[in-house]
Short mmCIF file of C-alpha atoms in Angstrom, two decimals:
data_model
loop_
_atom_site.label_atom_id
_atom_site.label_comp_id
_atom_site.label_asym_id
_atom_site.label_seq_id
_atom_site.Cartn_x
_atom_site.Cartn_y
_atom_site.Cartn_z
CA MET V 218 3.96 19.19 -19.29
CA LYS V 219 7.44 19.81 -17.98
CA LYS V 220 6.20 23.28 -16.71
CA ILE V 221 3.56 21.40 -14.58
CA LEU V 222 6.32 19.34 -13.02
CA ALA V 223 8.50 22.40 -12.37
CA VAL V 224 5.66 24.29 -10.81
CA LEU V 225 4.82 21.41 -8.53
CA MET V 226 8.44 21.02 -7.44
CA ALA V 227 8.59 24.73 -6.56
CA ILE V 228 5.33 24.57 -4.61
CA LEU V 229 6.58 21.61 -2.58
CA CYS V 230 9.75 23.48 -1.88
CA VAL V 231 7.84 26.49 -0.64
CA ILE V 232 5.71 24.27 1.59
CA SER V 233 8.87 22.76 3.09
CA LEU V 234 10.22 26.16 3.88
CA ALA V 235 6.93 27.10 5.40
CA MET V 236 7.12 24.11 7.71
CA CYS V 237 10.59 25.17 8.77
CA SER V 238 9.26 28.58 9.66
CA HIS V 239 6.82 26.86 12.09
CA GLN V 240 9.54 26.55 14.69
CA ASP V 241 10.20 28.53 17.82
CA GLU V 242 13.47 30.35 18.49
CA SER V 243 14.98 27.13 19.93
CA GLY V 244 14.34 25.31 16.66
CA ALA V 245 11.64 23.04 18.09
CA ASP V 246 8.65 22.31 15.98
CA THR V 247 5.61 24.04 17.26
CA ALA V 248 3.06 21.83 15.49
CA GLU V 249 0.32 20.60 17.75
CA THR V 250 0.31 17.06 19.00
CA VAL V 251 -2.13 14.66 20.36
CA SER V 252 0.19 13.45 23.04
CA VAL V 253 -0.56 13.83 26.83
CA GLU V 254 1.91 14.70 29.53
CA GLY V 255 3.34 11.62 31.19
CA ALA V 256 2.03 9.27 28.45
CA ASP V 257 3.56 5.75 28.39
CA SER V 258 5.87 4.98 25.44
CA TYR V 259 5.08 2.30 22.90
CA LYS V 260 7.08 0.44 20.30
CA ILE V 261 5.47 -0.68 17.14
CA GLY V 262 7.07 -3.19 14.71
CA VAL V 263 6.59 -2.54 11.00
CA ILE V 264 6.66 -5.68 8.65
CA VAL V 265 7.55 -4.85 5.04
CA TYR V 266 8.61 -6.83 1.92
CA SER V 267 10.97 -4.28 0.76
CA LYS V 268 12.98 -1.32 2.32
CA THR V 269 13.34 0.45 -1.03
CA ASP V 270 9.79 0.22 -2.50
CA GLU V 271 8.46 3.76 -2.92
CA GLU V 272 5.12 2.96 -1.31
CA VAL V 273 6.88 1.47 1.68
CA VAL V 274 9.27 4.45 1.92
CA ALA V 275 6.27 6.84 1.74
CA PHE V 276 4.59 4.96 4.58
CA GLN V 277 7.76 5.02 6.52
CA ASP V 278 8.13 8.79 6.12
CA TYR V 279 4.56 9.32 7.29
CA LEU V 280 5.09 7.07 10.38
CA GLU V 281 8.46 8.46 11.35
CA GLN V 282 8.33 12.06 10.30
CA TYR V 283 4.64 12.80 11.12
CA ILE V 284 3.12 10.16 13.35
CA ALA V 285 6.17 9.84 15.63
CA LYS V 286 6.15 13.65 16.14
CA VAL V 287 2.45 14.05 16.82
CA PHE V 288 2.36 10.91 18.90
CA PRO V 289 5.83 11.32 20.48
CA ALA V 290 5.35 8.32 22.83
CA ILE V 291 5.70 6.09 19.72
CA THR V 292 8.77 4.52 18.11
CA PHE V 293 8.81 2.18 15.16
CA VAL V 294 11.07 -0.83 14.44
CA TYR V 295 11.28 -1.86 10.82
CA SER V 296 11.96 -5.24 9.36
CA ASP V 297 14.35 -5.81 6.49
CA GLY V 298 12.67 -6.81 3.24
CA ILE V 299 10.87 -10.05 4.07
CA MET V 300 10.59 -12.73 1.32
CA ASN V 301 9.21 -15.76 3.21
CA GLU V 302 7.37 -17.05 6.26
CA GLU V 303 10.53 -17.92 8.11
CA GLU V 304 11.95 -14.50 7.85
CA GLU V 305 8.62 -12.92 8.99
CA LEU V 306 8.26 -15.13 11.98
CA ALA V 307 12.00 -14.53 12.89
CA PHE V 308 11.44 -10.73 12.73
CA ILE V 309 8.33 -10.94 14.91
CA GLN V 310 10.14 -12.83 17.56
CA GLU V 311 13.22 -10.68 17.47
CA ALA V 312 11.05 -7.47 17.71
CA CYS V 313 9.11 -9.01 20.62
CA ASP V 314 12.38 -9.73 22.40
CA GLN V 315 13.13 -5.94 21.96
CA GLY V 316 9.85 -5.04 23.69
CA VAL V 317 7.59 -4.33 20.73
CA ASP V 318 3.89 -3.91 21.73
CA GLY V 319 2.41 -4.60 18.36
CA PHE V 320 2.94 -4.87 14.64
CA LEU V 321 1.74 -2.92 11.53
CA SER V 322 2.08 -5.44 8.73
CA PHE V 323 2.12 -4.79 5.01
CA LEU V 324 2.40 -8.44 3.94
CA SER V 325 1.46 -11.81 5.27
CA ASN V 326 2.81 -15.26 4.34
CA ASP V 327 0.80 -17.21 6.92
CA LEU V 328 -1.50 -15.03 8.91
CA GLU V 329 -2.53 -17.76 11.37
CA LYS V 330 1.09 -18.57 12.29
CA GLU V 331 2.00 -14.91 12.56
CA VAL V 332 -0.90 -14.05 14.82
CA ALA V 333 -0.34 -17.22 16.92
CA LEU V 334 3.31 -16.04 17.51
CA CYS V 335 2.02 -12.49 18.49
CA GLU V 336 -0.49 -14.16 20.92
CA LYS V 337 2.27 -16.10 22.41
CA ASN V 338 4.22 -12.94 23.07
CA GLN V 339 1.02 -11.06 24.03
CA VAL V 340 1.46 -8.34 21.31
CA TYR V 341 -1.01 -7.10 18.69
CA TYR V 342 -1.01 -7.51 14.92
CA ILE V 343 -2.85 -5.60 12.23
CA MET V 344 -2.83 -5.82 8.46
CA ALA V 345 -2.34 -2.11 8.00
CA SER V 346 -2.80 -1.81 4.35
CA GLY V 347 -3.42 -5.01 2.44
CA SER V 348 -5.78 -7.81 1.52
CA VAL V 349 -6.01 -11.35 2.88
CA SER V 350 -8.17 -14.22 1.78
CA ASP V 351 -11.39 -15.09 3.51
CA GLU V 352 -9.85 -18.26 4.78
CA ALA V 353 -6.85 -16.44 6.25
CA TYR V 354 -9.16 -13.83 7.95
CA GLN V 355 -11.37 -16.49 9.47
CA SER V 356 -8.44 -18.31 10.96
CA VAL V 357 -7.58 -15.35 13.17
CA ALA V 358 -10.83 -13.33 13.48
CA ASP V 359 -11.50 -14.55 17.02
CA ASN V 360 -7.89 -14.20 18.20
CA PRO V 361 -7.90 -11.21 20.70
CA TYR V 362 -4.39 -10.22 19.59
CA PHE V 363 -5.45 -9.83 15.90
CA VAL V 364 -6.76 -6.23 15.54
CA GLY V 365 -7.97 -6.45 12.01
CA VAL V 366 -7.43 -5.90 8.42
CA VAL V 367 -7.53 -2.54 6.58
CA GLY V 368 -7.23 -2.39 2.77
CA PRO V 369 -8.90 -2.87 -0.48
CA GLY V 370 -9.97 -6.44 0.13
CA SER V 371 -9.81 -9.24 -2.43
CA ASP V 372 -12.79 -8.05 -4.53
CA LEU V 373 -11.53 -4.52 -4.94
CA GLU V 374 -8.03 -5.71 -5.62
CA TYR V 375 -9.44 -7.87 -8.46
CA GLU V 376 -11.69 -4.94 -9.75
CA THR V 377 -8.57 -2.57 -9.72
CA GLY V 378 -6.66 -4.96 -11.88
CA ALA V 379 -9.62 -5.45 -14.23
CA ALA V 380 -10.19 -1.67 -14.58
CA MET V 381 -6.65 -1.10 -15.56
CA ALA V 382 -6.80 -3.77 -18.18
CA GLN V 383 -10.13 -2.36 -19.39
CA TYR V 384 -8.54 1.10 -19.85
CA PHE V 385 -5.76 -0.08 -22.07
CA ALA V 386 -7.97 -2.50 -24.12
CA ALA V 387 -10.45 0.34 -24.73
CA LYS V 388 -7.63 2.64 -25.91
CA GLN V 389 -6.67 -0.16 -28.44
CA ALA V 390 -3.07 0.30 -27.31
CA GLY V 391 -2.17 -3.15 -28.73
CA ASN V 392 -3.05 -6.75 -28.24
CA GLU V 393 0.24 -7.86 -26.69
CA TYR V 394 0.46 -7.44 -22.87
CA PHE V 395 3.50 -7.88 -20.60
CA ILE V 396 2.12 -8.36 -17.00
CA LEU V 397 4.31 -8.03 -13.95
CA SER V 398 2.51 -10.21 -11.28
CA GLY V 399 4.84 -9.47 -8.36
CA GLY V 400 4.33 -11.66 -5.39
CA ALA V 401 1.22 -13.41 -6.76
CA PRO V 402 2.77 -16.83 -6.64
CA LEU V 403 4.57 -15.98 -3.32
CA GLY V 404 1.57 -15.69 -1.12
CA ASN V 405 0.69 -11.94 -1.80
CA GLU V 406 -3.07 -11.94 -1.93
CA MET V 407 -3.10 -8.32 -3.24
CA HIS V 408 -0.88 -9.09 -6.21
CA LEU V 409 -2.67 -12.37 -6.97
CA LYS V 410 -6.12 -10.74 -7.20
CA ARG V 411 -4.86 -7.83 -9.23
CA THR V 412 -3.18 -10.16 -11.71
CA VAL V 413 -6.28 -12.41 -11.93
CA GLY V 414 -8.42 -9.29 -12.51
CA ILE V 415 -6.17 -8.20 -15.42
CA LEU V 416 -6.24 -11.64 -17.08
CA ASP V 417 -9.91 -12.18 -16.69
CA ARG V 418 -10.78 -8.67 -18.16
CA LEU V 419 -8.46 -9.08 -21.14
CA ALA V 420 -9.90 -12.42 -21.96
CA GLN V 421 -13.50 -11.01 -21.62
CA VAL V 422 -12.65 -7.96 -23.82
CA TYR V 423 -10.92 -9.93 -26.50
CA GLY V 424 -13.53 -12.69 -26.37
CA VAL V 425 -11.10 -15.52 -25.82
CA THR V 426 -10.40 -18.31 -23.32
CA PHE V 427 -6.91 -19.27 -22.20
CA ASP V 428 -5.86 -22.91 -21.85
CA GLN V 429 -5.22 -22.31 -18.16
CA THR V 430 -7.36 -20.42 -15.65
CA ALA V 431 -6.31 -16.84 -14.81
CA GLU V 432 -5.47 -17.95 -11.32
CA GLU V 433 -3.22 -20.86 -12.57
CA ILE V 434 -1.36 -18.35 -14.73
CA ALA V 435 -0.96 -15.85 -11.94
CA LEU V 436 0.29 -18.46 -9.52
CA SER V 437 3.12 -19.61 -11.79
CA GLN V 438 6.52 -19.03 -10.20
CA THR V 439 8.18 -18.86 -13.70
CA PRO V 440 7.22 -16.65 -16.69
CA VAL V 441 4.11 -17.76 -18.61
CA HIS V 442 3.41 -16.99 -22.32
CA VAL V 443 -0.20 -17.58 -23.46
CA SER V 444 -2.02 -16.69 -26.65
CA ALA V 445 -5.70 -16.96 -27.59
CA GLY V 446 -7.26 -15.41 -30.70
CA ASN V 447 -5.57 -12.02 -31.25
CA LEU V 448 -4.54 -11.70 -27.62
CA THR V 449 -1.01 -12.46 -26.37
CA VAL V 450 0.23 -12.08 -22.77
CA CYS V 451 3.40 -12.73 -20.87
CA VAL V 452 3.08 -12.94 -17.09
CA THR V 453 6.34 -12.61 -15.17
CA PRO V 454 6.45 -12.96 -11.37
CA GLY V 455 8.60 -11.69 -8.54
CA TYR V 456 9.46 -8.58 -6.57
CA ILE V 457 11.45 -6.75 -9.29
CA ASP V 458 13.42 -4.59 -6.87
CA TYR V 459 15.39 -7.75 -6.19
CA ASP V 460 17.94 -8.43 -8.88
CA GLU V 461 17.07 -12.09 -9.42
CA PHE V 462 13.54 -11.20 -10.42
CA PHE V 463 14.45 -8.03 -12.30
CA GLN V 464 16.88 -9.76 -14.52
CA THR V 465 14.30 -12.44 -15.39
CA ALA V 466 11.67 -9.81 -16.13
CA LYS V 467 14.14 -7.77 -18.22
CA SER V 468 15.02 -10.74 -20.33
CA GLU V 469 11.43 -11.80 -20.93
CA TYR V 470 10.39 -8.34 -21.97
CA GLU V 471 13.35 -7.73 -24.33
CA ALA V 472 12.68 -10.98 -26.06
CA ASP V 473 9.42 -9.76 -27.44
CA GLN V 474 9.11 -6.03 -26.89
CA PHE V 475 5.43 -5.91 -25.76
CA LYS V 476 3.18 -2.97 -26.68
CA VAL V 477 1.58 -2.69 -23.32
CA VAL V 478 3.00 -3.24 -19.78
CA LEU V 479 0.78 -3.67 -16.81
CA SER V 480 2.38 -3.99 -13.38
CA VAL V 481 0.58 -4.89 -10.15
CA LEU V 482 3.55 -3.48 -8.14
CA PRO V 483 5.95 -0.56 -8.44
CA ILE V 484 7.79 -0.62 -11.78
CA VAL V 485 11.07 0.55 -10.36
CA ASP V 486 14.07 -0.05 -12.75
CA MET V 487 11.85 -1.89 -15.28
CA ALA V 488 10.62 1.49 -16.35
CA GLN V 489 13.82 1.97 -18.33
CA VAL V 490 13.54 -1.50 -19.88
CA VAL V 491 9.99 -0.94 -21.02
CA LYS V 492 10.24 2.68 -22.00
CA GLY V 493 8.90 2.09 -25.48
CA ALA V 494 5.59 0.55 -24.20
CA SER V 495 2.34 2.03 -22.89
CA LEU V 496 2.57 1.66 -19.12
CA GLY V 497 -0.02 1.16 -16.31
CA VAL V 498 0.74 0.46 -12.71
CA ILE V 499 -0.97 -0.34 -9.42
CA ASP V 500 1.31 1.37 -6.93
CA SER V 501 1.29 4.66 -5.14
CA TYR V 502 1.37 8.48 -5.63
CA ASN V 503 5.20 8.90 -5.61
CA ALA V 504 7.83 11.04 -7.27
CA HIS V 505 8.93 8.31 -9.57
CA ASN V 506 5.42 7.86 -11.10
CA LEU V 507 5.22 11.68 -11.34
CA GLN V 508 8.34 11.64 -13.56
CA LEU V 509 6.96 8.72 -15.70
CA PHE V 510 3.76 10.62 -16.18
CA ASN V 511 5.61 13.76 -17.01
CA ASN V 512 7.61 12.09 -19.72
CA GLY V 513 4.56 10.50 -21.30
CA GLN V 514 5.46 6.94 -20.57
CA LEU V 515 2.98 6.23 -17.73
CA GLN V 516 -0.70 6.52 -18.68
CA TYR V 517 -2.51 4.92 -15.77
CA VAL V 518 -2.03 4.75 -11.97
CA ALA V 519 -4.13 3.19 -9.38
CA GLY V 520 -2.40 4.00 -6.16
CA LYS V 521 -2.33 4.45 -2.43
CA TYR V 522 -0.93 7.42 -0.62
CA SER V 523 1.33 7.78 2.45
CA SER V 524 -1.23 8.72 5.08
CA ILE V 525 -3.79 6.13 4.04
CA ILE V 526 -2.21 4.01 6.80
CA GLY V 527 -3.09 6.67 9.46
CA PRO V 528 -6.37 4.95 10.69
CA SER V 529 -4.53 1.61 10.92
CA PHE V 530 -2.02 3.21 13.21
CA ALA V 531 -4.88 4.63 15.27
CA ALA V 532 -6.37 1.12 15.56
CA MET V 533 -3.01 -0.17 16.76
CA TYR V 534 -2.63 2.66 19.16
CA ASN V 535 -6.07 1.91 20.68
CA ALA V 536 -4.96 -1.70 21.20
CA VAL V 537 -1.60 -1.01 22.87
CA THR V 538 -3.15 1.61 25.14
CA GLY V 539 -5.58 -0.93 26.45
CA TYR V 540 -8.72 -0.37 24.38
CA ALA V 541 -8.55 -3.35 22.01
CA GLU V 542 -11.83 -4.77 23.07
CA ASP V 543 -13.65 -1.56 22.40
CA PHE V 544 -12.82 -1.82 18.65
CA ARG V 545 -14.01 -5.38 18.01
CA GLU V 546 -17.28 -6.31 16.36
CA ASP V 547 -19.07 -9.10 18.13
CA GLY V 548 -15.85 -10.21 19.57
CA LYS V 549 -14.18 -10.43 16.18
CA ALA V 550 -11.34 -8.45 14.55
CA PHE V 551 -12.59 -5.86 12.09
CA ARG V 552 -12.22 -6.14 8.34
CA LEU V 553 -12.49 -2.68 6.70
CA THR V 554 -12.09 -1.40 3.13
CA GLN V 555 -9.95 1.33 1.72
CA GLY V 556 -9.58 1.85 -1.90
CA PHE V 557 -7.22 3.48 -4.44
CA TRP V 558 -6.98 6.83 -6.05
CA THR V 559 -6.73 6.68 -9.85
CA SER V 560 -5.20 8.98 -12.40
CA THR V 561 -5.04 8.73 -16.30
CA SER V 562 -3.61 12.14 -16.91
CA LEU V 563 -0.64 14.20 -15.74
CA ASP V 564 -2.88 17.11 -14.55
CA ASP V 565 -4.96 14.74 -12.38
CA TYR V 566 -1.85 12.95 -11.01
CA VAL V 567 -0.25 16.20 -10.03
CA GLU V 568 -3.32 17.36 -8.24
CA LYS V 569 -3.63 14.21 -6.20
CA TYR V 570 0.10 13.81 -5.73
CA SER V 571 0.22 17.32 -4.15
CA LEU V 572 -2.13 16.30 -1.41
CA ALA V 573 -0.70 12.82 -1.05
CA ASN V 574 2.79 14.15 -0.46
CA SER V 575 2.22 17.51 1.23
CA VAL V 576 4.53 18.18 4.17
CA VAL V 577 1.89 20.45 5.68
CA THR V 578 -1.53 19.00 4.81
CA ASN V 579 -2.06 15.25 5.28
CA ALA V 580 -5.06 13.41 3.91
CA TYR V 581 -5.28 11.83 7.35
CA ASN V 582 -3.83 14.16 10.01
CA TYR V 583 -3.45 14.24 13.86
CA GLU V 584 -6.95 15.63 14.29
CA ASP V 585 -8.49 12.88 12.29
CA LEU V 586 -6.58 10.19 14.23
CA GLY V 587 -6.94 11.66 17.63
CA ALA V 588 -10.75 11.71 17.23
CA VAL V 589 -10.74 7.87 16.92
CA CYS V 590 -8.19 7.20 19.74
CA LYS V 591 -9.80 6.36 23.02
CA VAL V 592 -7.05 7.85 25.08
CA TYR V 593 -7.75 11.32 23.62
CA ASN V 594 -11.48 11.00 22.84
CA PRO V 595 -13.45 8.90 25.44
CA ASP V 596 -16.31 8.76 22.93
CA ALA V 597 -14.16 7.12 20.20
CA SER V 598 -15.73 3.89 18.74
CA LEU V 599 -15.52 1.39 16.09
CA SER V 600 -18.20 3.12 14.20
CA GLY V 601 -16.11 6.31 14.11
CA LEU V 602 -13.10 4.34 13.00
CA LYS V 603 -15.09 2.63 10.24
CA ASP V 604 -16.26 6.11 8.99
CA LEU V 605 -12.77 7.50 8.95
CA ILE V 606 -11.30 4.52 7.13
CA SER V 607 -14.02 4.47 4.50
CA ALA V 608 -13.57 8.19 3.87
CA CYS V 609 -10.46 7.62 1.96
CA THR V 610 -11.12 9.04 -1.48
CA TYR V 611 -9.32 12.14 -2.73
CA GLU V 612 -12.57 14.13 -2.38
CA ASP V 613 -12.99 12.86 1.18
CA ALA V 614 -9.50 14.05 2.03
CA LEU V 615 -10.07 17.48 0.45
CA ALA V 616 -13.27 17.91 2.37
CA ARG V 617 -11.53 17.17 5.69
CA ARG V 618 -8.74 19.67 4.96
CA GLU V 619 -11.06 22.30 3.86
CA GLN V 620 -13.05 22.24 7.07
#
């Protein structure tokens, strides 16, 4: 196993050196771009719940180290880690005051208020990789400054949590589950649906009924312990890269030493705390998870990858370059689905990680994105954007890069 990790690291180093060699004598990168001479410049705000979350960092690297180079008229302005609606609205206004043209958002506390503030400032807003409730979407679908939602959607978020629970239950890894519910009680629709999916599937597999509904448990802002039949679960909320939530989660786990840990968000420092347990996460294809797979602790990952947000950027680019109306459906903002990659073995994780994090070959590259940008392709359409967004599987990405 360790040899696989060593080989992968060596491959990535070679690829990095290869990229460095693609420079002219002046040191300038000679990679092709989709920019046009004399293009206007655009400033895009990026709304995140954490600056240290590995998925967020991977997205940032893709935007700043790849997108900003192949679309050199673009600059990005990042929020600090946002924990509540007041902080999000404050960042939106501050960024608008700095001349931001639109926002790629990776969380939402109150979508209707956020989009209303963007409309007031005449800037665009897109949920770039996430899920919102039907009610939240309907509240802004007709607003011309809301571009749309790209992400798994509530149903797929639920099924992803359920599938992870099913995997561990089928392995008979134990009947005691420690569940990290992340932002489920804090307005994070993604984390809520994943947690509910886990709880529902565990109850189904074990043939039990909890005293509370799965949603009531998931929405608790304090740790919840529930038992039914042979099944015992502890659900602990909060963004665990914040110390206050981490310390609570650490104390809860250490009190009972659960056999299985399922997390709907990156496990970060909790990995050391739960190192004696079987571990599954819904996260991303990142180096930390690679290490956890390599040492045998991590057994299941459902994850996104850095360039999965490429089509969302293209949609925002269409909006800020004057083509927002061309990418609406019957006058409404689009709502399009992107799923997760899944790995249950180190070999599979390494294979997918290599493509997810390549410095040369992106699952979504400049050719893919330029084809759905009206500035560069007059025939670009919502239909083409839909096709590109839906072609998000590992096999789809391989097929594009092999062409």
